mmCIF file of C-alpha atoms in Angstrom:
data_model
loop_
_atom_site.group_PDB
_atom_site.id
_atom_site.type_symbol
_atom_site.label_atom_id
_atom_site.label_comp_id
_atom_site.label_asym_id
_atom_site.label_seq_id
_atom_site.Cartn_x
_atom_site.Cartn_y
_atom_site.Cartn_z
ATOM 1 C CA MET W 68 -4.707 9.217 -21.604
ATOM 2 C CA VAL W 69 -3.960 6.946 -18.680
ATOM 3 C CA ALA W 70 -3.439 8.101 -15.094
ATOM 4 C CA LEU W 71 -1.464 6.409 -12.349
ATOM 5 C CA LEU W 72 -1.370 7.806 -8.818
ATOM 6 C CA ILE W 73 0.425 6.046 -5.994
ATOM 7 C CA TRP W 74 0.488 7.452 -2.480
ATOM 8 C CA ALA W 75 3.006 6.449 0.121
ATOM 9 C CA THR W 76 2.007 6.313 3.751
ATOM 10 C CA GLY W 77 3.587 4.813 6.795
ATOM 11 C CA GLY W 78 0.283 3.835 8.309
ATOM 12 C CA VAL W 79 -1.191 4.763 11.658
ATOM 13 C CA GLY W 80 1.150 6.521 14.040
ATOM 14 C CA GLN W 81 3.636 7.793 11.489
ATOM 15 C CA LEU W 82 5.795 10.626 12.760
ATOM 16 C CA PHE W 83 6.459 13.523 10.390
ATOM 17 C CA LYS W 84 10.151 14.402 10.195
ATOM 18 C CA PRO W 85 11.708 16.395 7.318
ATOM 19 C CA PRO W 86 9.354 16.945 4.372
ATOM 20 C CA THR W 87 9.872 13.516 2.790
ATOM 21 C CA THR W 88 10.862 11.288 5.702
ATOM 22 C CA TYR W 89 8.592 9.367 8.081
ATOM 23 C CA ALA W 90 9.169 7.143 11.088
ATOM 24 C CA VAL W 91 7.328 3.838 10.966
ATOM 25 C CA GLY W 92 8.053 2.167 14.277
ATOM 26 C CA ASP W 93 11.836 1.829 14.405
ATOM 27 C CA LEU W 94 12.202 2.373 10.654
ATOM 28 C CA THR W 95 12.757 5.749 9.002
ATOM 29 C CA VAL W 96 11.277 5.785 5.503
ATOM 30 C CA ASP W 97 12.064 8.438 2.887
ATOM 31 C CA PHE W 98 9.586 8.319 -0.001
ATOM 32 C CA GLY W 99 11.156 11.363 -1.643
ATOM 33 C CA VAL W 100 7.896 13.355 -1.613
ATOM 34 C CA PRO W 101 6.112 15.471 1.010
ATOM 35 C CA GLU W 102 3.574 13.747 3.251
ATOM 36 C CA GLY W 103 0.296 13.146 1.462
ATOM 37 C CA ASP W 104 1.758 13.573 -2.032
ATOM 38 C CA PRO W 105 1.751 10.656 -4.464
ATOM 39 C CA ILE W 106 5.125 9.144 -5.317
ATOM 40 C CA PHE W 107 3.914 8.472 -8.862
ATOM 41 C CA VAL W 108 1.778 10.928 -10.822
ATOM 42 C CA GLU W 109 1.616 9.938 -14.454
ATOM 43 C CA SER W 110 -1.152 11.251 -16.676
ATOM 44 C CA SER W 111 -0.042 10.089 -20.118
ATOM 45 C CA LEU W 112 1.190 6.529 -19.785
ATOM 46 C CA ALA W 113 1.422 4.541 -22.989
ATOM 47 C CA PRO W 114 1.816 0.776 -23.326
ATOM 48 C CA GLY W 115 5.461 -0.139 -22.696
ATOM 49 C CA ASP W 116 6.133 2.882 -20.451
ATOM 50 C CA VAL W 117 8.012 2.204 -17.217
ATOM 51 C CA GLU W 118 8.158 4.555 -14.218
ATOM 52 C CA SER W 119 10.309 3.982 -11.146
ATOM 53 C CA ARG W 120 10.896 5.653 -7.803
ATOM 54 C CA ASP W 121 13.354 5.010 -4.985
ATOM 55 C CA VAL W 122 12.370 4.624 -1.337
ATOM 56 C CA GLU W 123 15.091 4.688 1.331
ATOM 57 C CA VAL W 124 14.591 2.831 4.606
ATOM 58 C CA THR W 125 16.848 3.061 7.689
ATOM 59 C CA ASN W 126 16.624 0.828 10.759
ATOM 60 C CA ASP W 127 16.931 3.015 13.865
ATOM 61 C CA ALA W 128 16.362 0.097 16.252
ATOM 62 C CA ALA W 129 19.014 -1.600 18.380
ATOM 63 C CA THR W 130 18.132 -4.928 16.717
ATOM 64 C CA SER W 131 17.374 -6.177 13.210
ATOM 65 C CA ARG W 132 13.980 -5.316 11.700
ATOM 66 C CA PRO W 133 12.100 -6.817 8.757
ATOM 67 C CA VAL W 134 11.068 -4.455 5.952
ATOM 68 C CA GLY W 135 7.919 -5.116 3.973
ATOM 69 C CA ILE W 136 5.402 -3.293 1.838
ATOM 70 C CA ARG W 137 1.658 -3.484 1.305
ATOM 71 C CA GLY W 138 -0.510 -2.139 -1.514
ATOM 72 C CA VAL W 139 -3.939 -0.749 -0.655
ATOM 73 C CA GLN W 140 -6.106 -0.032 -3.683
ATOM 74 C CA THR W 141 -8.310 3.032 -3.214
ATOM 75 C CA ALA W 142 -9.695 3.612 -6.730
ATOM 76 C CA LEU W 143 -9.772 1.600 -9.938
ATOM 77 C CA THR W 144 -11.288 2.041 -13.375
ATOM 78 C CA ASP W 145 -12.298 -1.275 -14.959
ATOM 79 C CA SER W 146 -9.462 -3.805 -14.768
ATOM 80 C CA PHE W 147 -6.541 -1.397 -15.185
ATOM 81 C CA ASP W 148 -4.655 -3.148 -12.365
ATOM 82 C CA GLN W 149 -4.233 -6.140 -14.704
ATOM 83 C CA ALA W 150 -2.444 -4.000 -17.331
ATOM 84 C CA LEU W 151 0.227 -2.746 -14.917
ATOM 85 C CA GLU W 152 3.128 -4.721 -13.472
ATOM 86 C CA ILE W 153 5.046 -3.896 -10.314
ATOM 87 C CA THR W 154 8.609 -4.914 -9.548
ATOM 88 C CA ILE W 155 10.449 -4.027 -6.338
ATOM 89 C CA SER W 156 14.227 -4.327 -6.286
ATOM 90 C CA ASP W 157 17.204 -3.308 -4.215
ATOM 91 C CA GLY W 158 18.657 -1.638 -7.298
ATOM 92 C CA VAL W 159 20.311 -4.821 -8.560
ATOM 93 C CA THR W 160 18.203 -7.814 -7.554
ATOM 94 C CA ASP W 161 14.441 -8.118 -7.961
ATOM 95 C CA LEU W 162 13.017 -8.730 -4.492
ATOM 96 C CA TYR W 163 9.393 -8.986 -5.666
ATOM 97 C CA GLY W 164 7.758 -9.334 -9.057
ATOM 98 C CA PRO W 165 7.222 -8.647 -11.774
ATOM 99 C CA VAL W 166 3.549 -9.300 -11.022
ATOM 100 C CA SER W 167 0.359 -7.485 -11.948
ATOM 101 C CA LEU W 168 -0.838 -4.802 -9.562
ATOM 102 C CA GLU W 169 -3.909 -6.989 -9.054
ATOM 103 C CA GLN W 170 -1.649 -9.815 -7.772
ATOM 104 C CA PHE W 171 0.274 -7.326 -5.611
ATOM 105 C CA PHE W 172 -2.938 -6.129 -3.934
ATOM 106 C CA VAL W 173 -4.099 -9.702 -3.273
ATOM 107 C CA GLY W 174 -0.682 -10.815 -2.020
ATOM 108 C CA SER W 175 -0.331 -7.926 0.393
ATOM 109 C CA THR W 176 -3.830 -7.811 1.904
ATOM 110 C CA LEU W 177 -3.920 -7.447 5.702
ATOM 111 C CA PRO W 178 -2.474 -9.074 7.712
ATOM 112 C CA ASP W 179 0.056 -9.967 5.009
ATOM 113 C CA PHE W 180 2.718 -7.792 3.431
ATOM 114 C CA VAL W 181 5.384 -8.379 0.817
ATOM 115 C CA PRO W 182 8.665 -9.037 2.659
ATOM 116 C CA LEU W 183 11.624 -7.186 1.130
ATOM 117 C CA SER W 184 14.575 -7.706 3.464
ATOM 118 C CA THR W 185 15.791 -7.540 7.039
ATOM 119 C CA LEU W 186 17.893 -4.553 8.049
ATOM 120 C CA SER W 187 20.485 -4.777 10.808
ATOM 121 C CA SER W 188 20.642 -2.043 13.447
ATOM 122 C CA GLY W 189 21.701 1.230 11.789
ATOM 123 C CA GLU W 190 21.549 -0.275 8.289
ATOM 124 C CA SER W 191 19.892 1.501 5.352
ATOM 125 C CA ALA W 192 18.574 0.183 2.063
ATOM 126 C CA THR W 193 17.156 1.767 -1.059
ATOM 127 C CA TYR W 194 14.261 -0.039 -2.715
ATOM 128 C CA THR W 195 13.266 0.756 -6.293
ATOM 129 C CA ILE W 196 9.564 0.482 -7.071
ATOM 130 C CA GLU W 197 8.942 0.089 -10.777
ATOM 131 C CA VAL W 198 5.558 0.145 -12.475
ATOM 132 C CA LYS W 199 5.259 -0.945 -16.101
ATOM 133 C CA PHE W 200 2.292 -0.468 -18.407
ATOM 134 C CA LEU W 201 2.228 -3.747 -20.332
ATOM 135 C CA GLU W 202 3.067 -3.447 -24.027
ATOM 136 C CA SER W 203 0.214 -5.822 -24.829
ATOM 137 C CA ALA W 204 -2.384 -3.454 -23.323
ATOM 138 C CA GLY W 205 -4.941 -2.250 -25.824
ATOM 139 C CA ASN W 206 -7.037 0.835 -26.359
ATOM 140 C CA GLU W 207 -9.542 -0.302 -23.717
ATOM 141 C CA PHE W 208 -7.190 1.210 -21.127
ATOM 142 C CA GLN W 209 -7.354 4.751 -22.505
ATOM 143 C CA ASN W 210 -8.666 7.231 -19.919
ATOM 144 C CA GLN W 211 -8.292 4.639 -17.134
ATOM 145 C CA GLU W 212 -7.104 5.414 -13.612
ATOM 146 C CA ILE W 213 -5.794 3.560 -10.593
ATOM 147 C CA VAL W 214 -5.006 4.990 -7.170
ATOM 148 C CA PHE W 215 -3.435 3.058 -4.311
ATOM 149 C CA ASP W 216 -1.348 3.534 -1.168
ATOM 150 C CA LEU W 217 1.938 1.884 -0.345
ATOM 151 C CA LYS W 218 2.331 1.082 3.335
ATOM 152 C CA ASN W 219 5.280 -0.275 5.269
ATOM 153 C CA ASN W 220 4.931 -3.208 7.644
#
């Protein structure tokens, strides 16, 4: 059994709106889950499995705003982050990845974040976050767990 938990937070100062939507500065972010709930909860991943979730972002500012994401690892068993790949797309085009979760954490360490796009005033975009358990992963990853937060810039 393999477990994958990913929380989504808007960082300090987020404003709770409807159950799944948060304001992050001038951006409204809908993770599709209530505040504090993980956007991924998978307890029986097998090599080759792929899970994806959509996150909708709207720019409520009068000017354009960049959209980015950061991964903050909070728990890890062994080197499980090397057996999982993350890809972030706009539904058609890959904006980031595929890279290992380990590379994602390193590449988005403060003060950096992974840039996704720039939204014009009033514009919305849906980003698809996909996590794949590599087919080449062996039995050493049974009963492993990883927990991390996704934060917007």
